[in-house]
Amino acid sequence: MPILRMNTVQFLILRDIFFTLRDMTAVVRSTGMKGYSELMQQLGVDPYALLQRHGLPRDLGDNDDDMVPLRPIMALMEDSARITRRPDLGLQLAAFQDVQVLGPLAAAIQNSTSVREALATTSRFMFIHSPVMVFSVLEPAKSSARGIELRMEITLAHVAGQRQTMEQCVGVLHRMVKFFAAGQYELLSISLPHSPMADEQVYRRFFNAPVAFDQPHASLWIAPHTLESDLAGVNASLRNIALDYLQRHYGDQTQSTTEQVQRALRATLSTTGGSKDAVAALLFLHPRSLQRKLSAEKQTFDAIRDQVRRNAAEHYLLETHIPLAQIADLLGLADQSVLTRLCQRWFGNPPARLRKARRG
């Protein structure tokens, strides 16, 4: 078979085409800019001239259904911070905002039974707000001193000016979790993927927690008990209606059923034991319907669960010092003896021997 070769010019042309196509999906819901015009007017700057300069609508932030290009939004935020001489503009805009910036997601989030459920819903349906924004709840070992990571990512390449937008996103997330958890909210620290733009005390006052800069990701680190906080005034019927609406109108068609099951299992192994019924409920499917969809992809639920557990076990055994009994719990297993039997099947050795070989 002939090898396809290209020169530098051809490569750059193909790269530009790729990023142009990617930009077509780099949009964000207009509601993400709620309060922008009001804030700019308070700061003595005409917002409409800036909106026009960046090709954005005058009613930016007012229409729940409008999707606007994300790159001009990020450029607008950087430009606005420069013109107003407010290097903390992203945080200032976040102070104007709450969960309503997520538009159609808000009703489902507000009627969750706990902070954990609210954040899981946010993570699952974040693509409705923007296809290139990813929110993840990462629960490390129970012995981790850093707590639980709430990570926010903007998956765009070749974007230098996203600092204000990123700080706005993290600021809104902080306010949202603080409101839902009320007195149970314990923020341990903040990570930001850039150098400070304002005095570090500005960040400390906004978050009331230590802030680390130049980190790999933008994250809130919270105490585990924050996730278990109950939400007041929950309407379960309204939540179900909202979730049904989201699933029917915005269901993510880019992921196969296998990928959706893998993601659900990774998030819930330790709490549901890898139950098929629990995963089916998360995906709004009857267990039999879930199995039919998997069969169409030549997969079975048990095989997917086994692989997810194997991958997680390999990580915990070879890259952490988590006790074996705790690993069994994280994998949703009945006890440590089950972990031993599975490791013997997966790796040909019991877990303790695998660890010893690694250390050797």
CSV table of C-alpha atoms in Angstrom, one decimal:
chain,number,residue,atom,x,y,z
A,1,MET,CA,0.0,0.0,0.0
A,2,PRO,CA,1.5,3.4,-0.9
A,3,ILE,CA,2.4,5.7,1.9
A,4,LEU,CA,0.6,9.1,1.9
A,5,ARG,CA,3.1,11.9,2.3
A,6,MET,CA,2.4,15.6,2.5
A,7,ASN,CA,4.6,18.7,2.6
A,8,THR,CA,4.5,21.4,5.2
A,9,VAL,CA,2.1,23.6,3.2
A,10,GLN,CA,-0.4,20.7,2.7
A,11,PHE,CA,-0.2,19.9,6.4
A,12,LEU,CA,-0.9,23.5,7.4
A,13,ILE,CA,-3.9,23.6,5.0
A,14,LEU,CA,-5.3,20.4,6.5
A,15,ARG,CA,-4.7,21.6,10.0
A,16,ASP,CA,-6.6,24.9,9.3
A,17,ILE,CA,-9.5,23.0,7.8
A,18,PHE,CA,-9.6,20.8,10.9
A,19,PHE,CA,-9.7,23.7,13.2
A,20,THR,CA,-12.3,25.5,11.1
A,21,LEU,CA,-14.6,22.5,11.3
A,22,ARG,CA,-14.0,22.2,15.0
A,23,ASP,CA,-14.9,25.9,15.4
A,24,MET,CA,-18.3,25.2,13.9
A,25,THR,CA,-19.1,23.3,17.1
A,26,ALA,CA,-17.3,25.7,19.4
A,27,VAL,CA,-20.4,27.5,20.6
A,28,VAL,CA,-21.9,28.3,24.0
A,29,ARG,CA,-25.4,29.1,25.2
A,30,SER,CA,-26.1,32.8,25.3
A,31,THR,CA,-27.2,32.5,28.9
A,32,GLY,CA,-23.6,32.0,29.9
A,33,MET,CA,-23.2,35.8,29.6
A,34,LYS,CA,-26.1,36.8,31.7
A,35,GLY,CA,-25.3,40.1,33.5
A,36,TYR,CA,-22.5,41.1,31.1
A,37,SER,CA,-24.1,44.3,29.8
A,38,GLU,CA,-25.2,45.3,33.3
A,39,LEU,CA,-21.7,44.8,34.7
A,40,MET,CA,-20.1,46.8,31.9
A,41,GLN,CA,-22.5,49.7,32.4
A,42,GLN,CA,-21.7,49.7,36.2
A,43,LEU,CA,-18.0,49.9,35.2
A,44,GLY,CA,-18.7,52.9,33.0
A,45,VAL,CA,-18.2,51.2,29.6
A,46,ASP,CA,-20.7,50.9,26.7
A,47,PRO,CA,-21.2,47.1,26.3
A,48,TYR,CA,-23.0,47.4,23.0
A,49,ALA,CA,-20.0,48.9,21.2
A,50,LEU,CA,-17.9,46.0,22.4
A,51,LEU,CA,-20.5,43.4,21.4
A,52,GLN,CA,-20.7,44.9,17.9
A,53,ARG,CA,-16.9,44.9,17.7
A,54,HIS,CA,-16.8,41.2,18.3
A,55,GLY,CA,-19.8,40.4,16.1
A,56,LEU,CA,-22.0,39.4,19.0
A,57,PRO,CA,-25.8,40.2,19.5
A,58,ARG,CA,-26.9,43.2,21.6
A,59,ASP,CA,-29.2,40.9,23.7
A,60,LEU,CA,-26.3,38.5,24.6
A,61,GLY,CA,-27.3,36.6,27.7
A,62,ASP,CA,-31.0,37.2,27.5
A,63,ASN,CA,-32.2,34.3,25.2
A,64,ASP,CA,-32.0,30.8,26.6
A,65,ASP,CA,-32.1,29.2,23.1
A,66,ASP,CA,-29.4,31.2,21.4
A,67,MET,CA,-26.0,29.6,20.8
A,68,VAL,CA,-23.2,32.0,20.1
A,69,PRO,CA,-19.6,31.3,18.9
A,70,LEU,CA,-17.3,30.7,21.9
A,71,ARG,CA,-14.1,32.2,20.5
A,72,PRO,CA,-15.6,35.7,20.1
A,73,ILE,CA,-17.0,35.4,23.6
A,74,MET,CA,-13.5,34.7,25.0
A,75,ALA,CA,-12.1,37.6,23.0
A,76,LEU,CA,-14.8,39.8,24.3
A,77,MET,CA,-14.0,38.9,27.9
A,78,GLU,CA,-10.3,39.6,27.5
A,79,ASP,CA,-11.0,42.9,25.6
A,80,SER,CA,-13.5,44.0,28.3
A,81,ALA,CA,-11.0,43.3,31.1
A,82,ARG,CA,-8.4,45.4,29.3
A,83,ILE,CA,-10.7,48.3,28.6
A,84,THR,CA,-12.2,48.4,32.1
A,85,ARG,CA,-8.7,47.8,33.7
A,86,ARG,CA,-10.4,45.0,35.8
A,87,PRO,CA,-8.1,42.0,35.6
A,88,ASP,CA,-10.6,40.1,37.7
A,89,LEU,CA,-13.5,40.7,35.3
A,90,GLY,CA,-14.3,37.0,34.9
A,91,LEU,CA,-14.8,36.7,38.7
A,92,GLN,CA,-16.8,39.9,38.7
A,93,LEU,CA,-19.2,38.6,36.1
A,94,ALA,CA,-19.4,35.3,38.0
A,95,ALA,CA,-20.7,37.3,41.0
A,96,PHE,CA,-23.7,38.3,38.9
A,97,GLN,CA,-24.5,34.8,37.9
A,98,ASP,CA,-26.0,31.5,39.3
A,99,VAL,CA,-27.2,28.1,38.1
A,100,GLN,CA,-29.6,29.9,35.7
A,101,VAL,CA,-26.7,30.5,33.3
A,102,LEU,CA,-27.0,26.8,32.3
A,103,GLY,CA,-30.4,27.5,30.8
A,104,PRO,CA,-32.3,24.2,30.1
A,105,LEU,CA,-30.1,22.4,32.6
A,106,ALA,CA,-31.1,24.5,35.6
A,107,ALA,CA,-34.5,22.9,36.4
A,108,ALA,CA,-33.0,19.4,36.6
A,109,ILE,CA,-30.0,20.6,38.7
A,110,GLN,CA,-32.1,22.6,41.1
A,111,ASN,CA,-34.4,19.7,41.8
A,112,SER,CA,-31.7,17.1,42.5
A,113,THR,CA,-31.8,15.4,45.8
A,114,SER,CA,-28.2,16.1,46.7
A,115,VAL,CA,-25.2,18.0,45.6
A,116,ARG,CA,-23.7,14.8,44.2
A,117,GLU,CA,-26.7,14.3,42.0
A,118,ALA,CA,-26.8,17.9,40.9
A,119,LEU,CA,-23.1,17.8,39.9
A,120,ALA,CA,-23.6,14.4,38.1
A,121,THR,CA,-26.4,15.9,36.1
A,122,THR,CA,-24.3,18.9,35.3
A,123,SER,CA,-21.4,16.7,34.1
A,124,ARG,CA,-23.6,14.5,32.0
A,125,PHE,CA,-25.5,17.3,30.2
A,126,MET,CA,-22.8,20.0,30.0
A,127,PHE,CA,-22.6,19.5,26.3
A,128,ILE,CA,-26.0,21.2,26.1
A,129,HIS,CA,-24.4,24.4,27.4
A,130,SER,CA,-21.4,24.0,25.1
A,131,PRO,CA,-20.1,21.0,23.2
A,132,VAL,CA,-16.5,22.1,24.0
A,133,MET,CA,-16.9,22.6,27.7
A,134,VAL,CA,-16.4,19.5,29.9
A,135,PHE,CA,-17.2,19.3,33.6
A,136,SER,CA,-16.0,16.3,35.6
A,137,VAL,CA,-16.4,15.1,39.2
A,138,LEU,CA,-13.2,13.2,40.1
A,139,GLU,CA,-13.3,11.2,43.3
A,140,PRO,CA,-9.8,10.0,44.3
A,141,ALA,CA,-9.0,7.5,47.0
A,142,LYS,CA,-10.8,8.2,50.3
A,143,SER,CA,-7.4,8.8,51.9
A,144,SER,CA,-6.6,11.7,49.5
A,145,ALA,CA,-5.8,14.9,51.4
A,146,ARG,CA,-6.8,17.0,48.4
A,147,GLY,CA,-10.4,16.0,48.5
A,148,ILE,CA,-12.8,15.7,45.5
A,149,GLU,CA,-11.9,17.5,42.3
A,150,LEU,CA,-14.5,19.4,40.3
A,151,ARG,CA,-12.7,20.0,37.1
A,152,MET,CA,-13.7,22.5,34.3
A,153,GLU,CA,-12.1,22.2,30.9
A,154,ILE,CA,-12.5,24.1,27.6
A,155,THR,CA,-11.4,21.7,24.9
A,156,LEU,CA,-10.2,24.1,22.3
A,157,ALA,CA,-6.8,24.1,20.7
A,158,HIS,CA,-4.8,27.2,19.8
A,159,VAL,CA,-6.7,29.6,22.1
A,160,ALA,CA,-4.4,31.8,24.2
A,161,GLY,CA,-7.1,34.2,25.5
A,162,GLN,CA,-9.4,32.1,27.7
A,163,ARG,CA,-8.3,33.1,31.1
A,164,GLN,CA,-11.2,35.4,31.9
A,165,THR,CA,-13.7,32.9,30.6
A,166,MET,CA,-12.1,30.1,32.6
A,167,GLU,CA,-12.2,32.2,35.8
A,168,GLN,CA,-15.8,33.1,35.1
A,169,CYS,CA,-16.7,29.3,34.7
A,170,VAL,CA,-14.8,28.4,37.9
A,171,GLY,CA,-16.4,31.3,39.8
A,172,VAL,CA,-19.9,30.3,38.8
A,173,LEU,CA,-19.2,26.7,39.7
A,174,HIS,CA,-18.0,27.8,43.2
A,175,ARG,CA,-21.1,30.0,43.7
A,176,MET,CA,-23.4,27.2,42.5
A,177,VAL,CA,-22.0,24.5,44.8
A,178,LYS,CA,-21.9,26.9,47.7
A,179,PHE,CA,-25.5,27.7,47.3
A,180,PHE,CA,-26.7,24.1,47.0
A,181,ALA,CA,-24.5,22.8,49.8
A,182,ALA,CA,-25.3,25.8,52.1
A,183,GLY,CA,-23.6,25.3,55.5
A,184,GLN,CA,-22.1,21.9,54.4
A,185,TYR,CA,-19.9,23.5,51.7
A,186,GLU,CA,-16.2,23.1,52.4
A,187,LEU,CA,-13.9,24.3,49.7
A,188,LEU,CA,-10.3,23.1,50.3
A,189,SER,CA,-8.5,24.9,47.5
A,190,ILE,CA,-8.6,26.2,43.9
A,191,SER,CA,-6.4,25.3,40.9
A,192,LEU,CA,-6.1,27.6,37.9
A,193,PRO,CA,-4.2,26.8,34.7
A,194,HIS,CA,-2.6,30.2,34.3
A,195,SER,CA,-0.7,32.9,36.2
A,196,PRO,CA,-2.7,35.3,38.4
A,197,MET,CA,-4.1,38.3,36.5
A,198,ALA,CA,-5.1,40.3,39.6
A,199,ASP,CA,-3.6,40.5,43.1
A,200,GLU,CA,-3.7,37.0,44.6
A,201,GLN,CA,-5.7,38.4,47.5
A,202,VAL,CA,-8.5,39.1,45.1
A,203,TYR,CA,-8.8,35.4,44.4
A,204,ARG,CA,-8.5,34.6,48.0
A,205,ARG,CA,-11.4,36.9,48.9
A,206,PHE,CA,-13.6,35.6,46.2
A,207,PHE,CA,-13.2,31.9,46.9
A,208,ASN,CA,-12.2,32.2,50.6
A,209,ALA,CA,-9.7,29.4,50.1
A,210,PRO,CA,-6.1,28.9,48.9
A,211,VAL,CA,-5.6,29.3,45.2
A,212,ALA,CA,-2.8,27.6,43.2
A,213,PHE,CA,-1.8,29.0,39.8
A,214,ASP,CA,-0.1,27.5,36.8
A,215,GLN,CA,-1.8,24.1,37.4
A,216,PRO,CA,-2.7,21.4,34.8
A,217,HIS,CA,-6.4,22.1,35.2
A,218,ALA,CA,-9.0,24.5,36.5
A,219,SER,CA,-10.6,22.8,39.5
A,220,LEU,CA,-12.3,23.2,42.8
A,221,TRP,CA,-11.2,20.8,45.5
A,222,ILE,CA,-13.9,20.1,48.0
A,223,ALA,CA,-14.3,18.0,51.1
A,224,PRO,CA,-16.2,14.7,50.4
A,225,HIS,CA,-19.1,15.5,52.7
A,226,THR,CA,-20.0,18.4,50.5
A,227,LEU,CA,-21.3,16.0,47.9
A,228,GLU,CA,-23.7,14.4,50.3
A,229,SER,CA,-25.4,17.6,51.3
A,230,ASP,CA,-29.2,17.5,50.6
A,231,LEU,CA,-30.9,20.2,48.6
A,232,ALA,CA,-33.8,22.0,50.1
A,233,GLY,CA,-37.2,22.3,48.3
A,234,VAL,CA,-36.6,19.5,45.9
A,235,ASN,CA,-39.5,18.6,43.5
A,236,ALA,CA,-38.8,15.1,42.3
A,237,SER,CA,-41.6,15.2,39.7
A,238,LEU,CA,-40.2,18.4,38.2
A,239,ARG,CA,-36.7,16.9,38.1
A,240,ASN,CA,-38.0,13.8,36.2
A,241,ILE,CA,-39.8,16.0,33.7
A,242,ALA,CA,-36.7,18.2,33.2
A,243,LEU,CA,-34.4,15.1,32.8
A,244,ASP,CA,-36.9,13.6,30.3
A,245,TYR,CA,-36.9,16.8,28.4
A,246,LEU,CA,-33.1,17.0,28.3
A,247,GLN,CA,-32.8,13.4,27.2
A,248,ARG,CA,-35.4,13.7,24.5
A,249,HIS,CA,-34.3,17.0,23.1
A,250,TYR,CA,-30.5,17.0,23.7
A,251,GLY,CA,-29.5,13.4,24.1
A,252,ASP,CA,-25.8,13.1,23.2
A,253,GLN,CA,-25.8,11.2,19.9
A,254,THR,CA,-22.0,11.2,19.7
A,255,GLN,CA,-21.4,8.4,22.2
A,256,SER,CA,-22.2,4.8,21.7
A,257,THR,CA,-24.2,2.9,24.3
A,258,THR,CA,-21.0,1.1,25.2
A,259,GLU,CA,-19.2,4.4,25.9
A,260,GLN,CA,-22.1,5.7,27.9
A,261,VAL,CA,-22.1,2.6,30.0
A,262,GLN,CA,-18.4,2.8,30.6
A,263,ARG,CA,-18.7,6.4,31.7
A,264,ALA,CA,-21.6,5.6,34.0
A,265,LEU,CA,-19.8,2.6,35.6
A,266,ARG,CA,-16.6,4.6,36.2
A,267,ALA,CA,-18.6,7.2,38.0
A,268,THR,CA,-20.8,4.9,40.1
A,269,LEU,CA,-18.9,1.6,40.8
A,270,SER,CA,-18.2,2.4,44.4
A,271,THR,CA,-21.8,3.5,45.2
A,272,THR,CA,-23.9,1.1,43.1
A,273,GLY,CA,-21.6,-1.9,43.0
A,274,GLY,CA,-21.8,-1.8,39.2
A,275,SER,CA,-25.5,-2.6,39.2
A,276,LYS,CA,-27.1,-2.9,35.7
A,277,ASP,CA,-30.4,-1.5,37.0
A,278,ALA,CA,-28.6,1.6,38.4
A,279,VAL,CA,-26.7,2.2,35.2
A,280,ALA,CA,-29.8,1.7,33.1
A,281,ALA,CA,-31.6,4.3,35.3
A,282,LEU,CA,-28.8,6.8,34.8
A,283,LEU,CA,-29.2,6.4,31.0
A,284,PHE,CA,-33.0,6.6,31.2
A,285,LEU,CA,-33.4,3.0,29.9
A,286,HIS,CA,-35.0,-0.2,31.0
A,287,PRO,CA,-32.4,-2.8,31.8
A,288,ARG,CA,-33.7,-5.0,28.9
A,289,SER,CA,-33.5,-2.1,26.5
A,290,LEU,CA,-30.0,-1.4,27.6
A,291,GLN,CA,-29.0,-5.0,26.9
A,292,ARG,CA,-30.6,-4.8,23.5
A,293,LYS,CA,-28.6,-1.7,22.6
A,294,LEU,CA,-25.4,-3.3,23.8
A,295,SER,CA,-26.1,-6.5,21.9
A,296,ALA,CA,-26.5,-4.4,18.7
A,297,GLU,CA,-22.9,-3.2,19.4
A,298,LYS,CA,-21.8,-6.8,20.0
A,299,GLN,CA,-21.2,-6.0,23.7
A,300,THR,CA,-22.6,-7.2,27.0
A,301,PHE,CA,-23.0,-5.3,30.3
A,302,ASP,CA,-21.0,-7.9,32.3
A,303,ALA,CA,-18.1,-7.7,29.9
A,304,ILE,CA,-18.0,-3.9,30.0
A,305,ARG,CA,-18.2,-3.9,33.8
A,306,ASP,CA,-15.4,-6.4,34.0
A,307,GLN,CA,-13.1,-4.3,31.8
A,308,VAL,CA,-13.9,-1.1,33.7
A,309,ARG,CA,-13.1,-2.9,37.0
A,310,ARG,CA,-9.9,-4.4,35.5
A,311,ASN,CA,-8.6,-1.0,34.3
A,312,ALA,CA,-9.5,0.7,37.6
A,313,ALA,CA,-7.9,-2.1,39.6
A,314,GLU,CA,-4.7,-1.9,37.6
A,315,HIS,CA,-4.5,1.8,38.2
A,316,TYR,CA,-5.1,1.5,42.0
A,317,LEU,CA,-2.7,-1.4,42.4
A,318,LEU,CA,0.2,0.0,40.4
A,319,GLU,CA,-0.1,3.7,40.8
A,320,THR,CA,-1.4,4.2,44.3
A,321,HIS,CA,-0.9,3.0,47.9
A,322,ILE,CA,-4.6,2.6,48.6
A,323,PRO,CA,-5.2,-0.4,50.9
A,324,LEU,CA,-6.5,-3.5,49.2
A,325,ALA,CA,-9.8,-3.6,51.2
A,326,GLN,CA,-10.5,0.0,50.1
A,327,ILE,CA,-9.7,-0.9,46.5
A,328,ALA,CA,-12.3,-3.6,46.7
A,329,ASP,CA,-14.8,-1.1,47.9
A,330,LEU,CA,-13.9,1.4,45.1
A,331,LEU,CA,-14.5,-1.3,42.6
A,332,GLY,CA,-17.9,-2.1,44.1
A,333,LEU,CA,-16.9,-5.6,45.2
A,334,ALA,CA,-18.2,-7.5,48.2
A,335,ASP,CA,-14.9,-7.9,49.9
A,336,GLN,CA,-11.1,-8.2,49.4
A,337,SER,CA,-11.3,-11.9,48.6
A,338,VAL,CA,-13.3,-11.1,45.5
A,339,LEU,CA,-10.6,-8.7,44.4
A,340,THR,CA,-8.0,-11.4,44.9
A,341,ARG,CA,-9.9,-13.9,42.7
A,342,LEU,CA,-10.4,-11.3,40.0
A,343,CYS,CA,-6.8,-10.3,40.0
A,344,GLN,CA,-5.8,-13.9,39.7
A,345,ARG,CA,-8.0,-14.1,36.6
A,346,TRP,CA,-7.0,-10.7,35.1
A,347,PHE,CA,-3.3,-10.6,35.8
A,348,GLY,CA,-2.3,-14.2,36.8
A,349,ASN,CA,-1.3,-12.9,40.3
A,350,PRO,CA,-3.0,-11.9,43.5
A,351,PRO,CA,-3.0,-8.1,44.2
A,352,ALA,CA,-0.4,-8.1,46.9
A,353,ARG,CA,2.1,-9.8,44.6
A,354,LEU,CA,1.4,-7.4,41.8
A,355,ARG,CA,2.2,-4.5,44.1
A,356,LYS,CA,5.4,-6.1,45.4
A,357,ALA,CA,6.6,-6.7,41.8
A,358,ARG,CA,6.0,-3.0,41.0
A,359,ARG,CA,8.0,-1.9,44.1
A,360,GLY,CA,10.7,-4.3,43.2
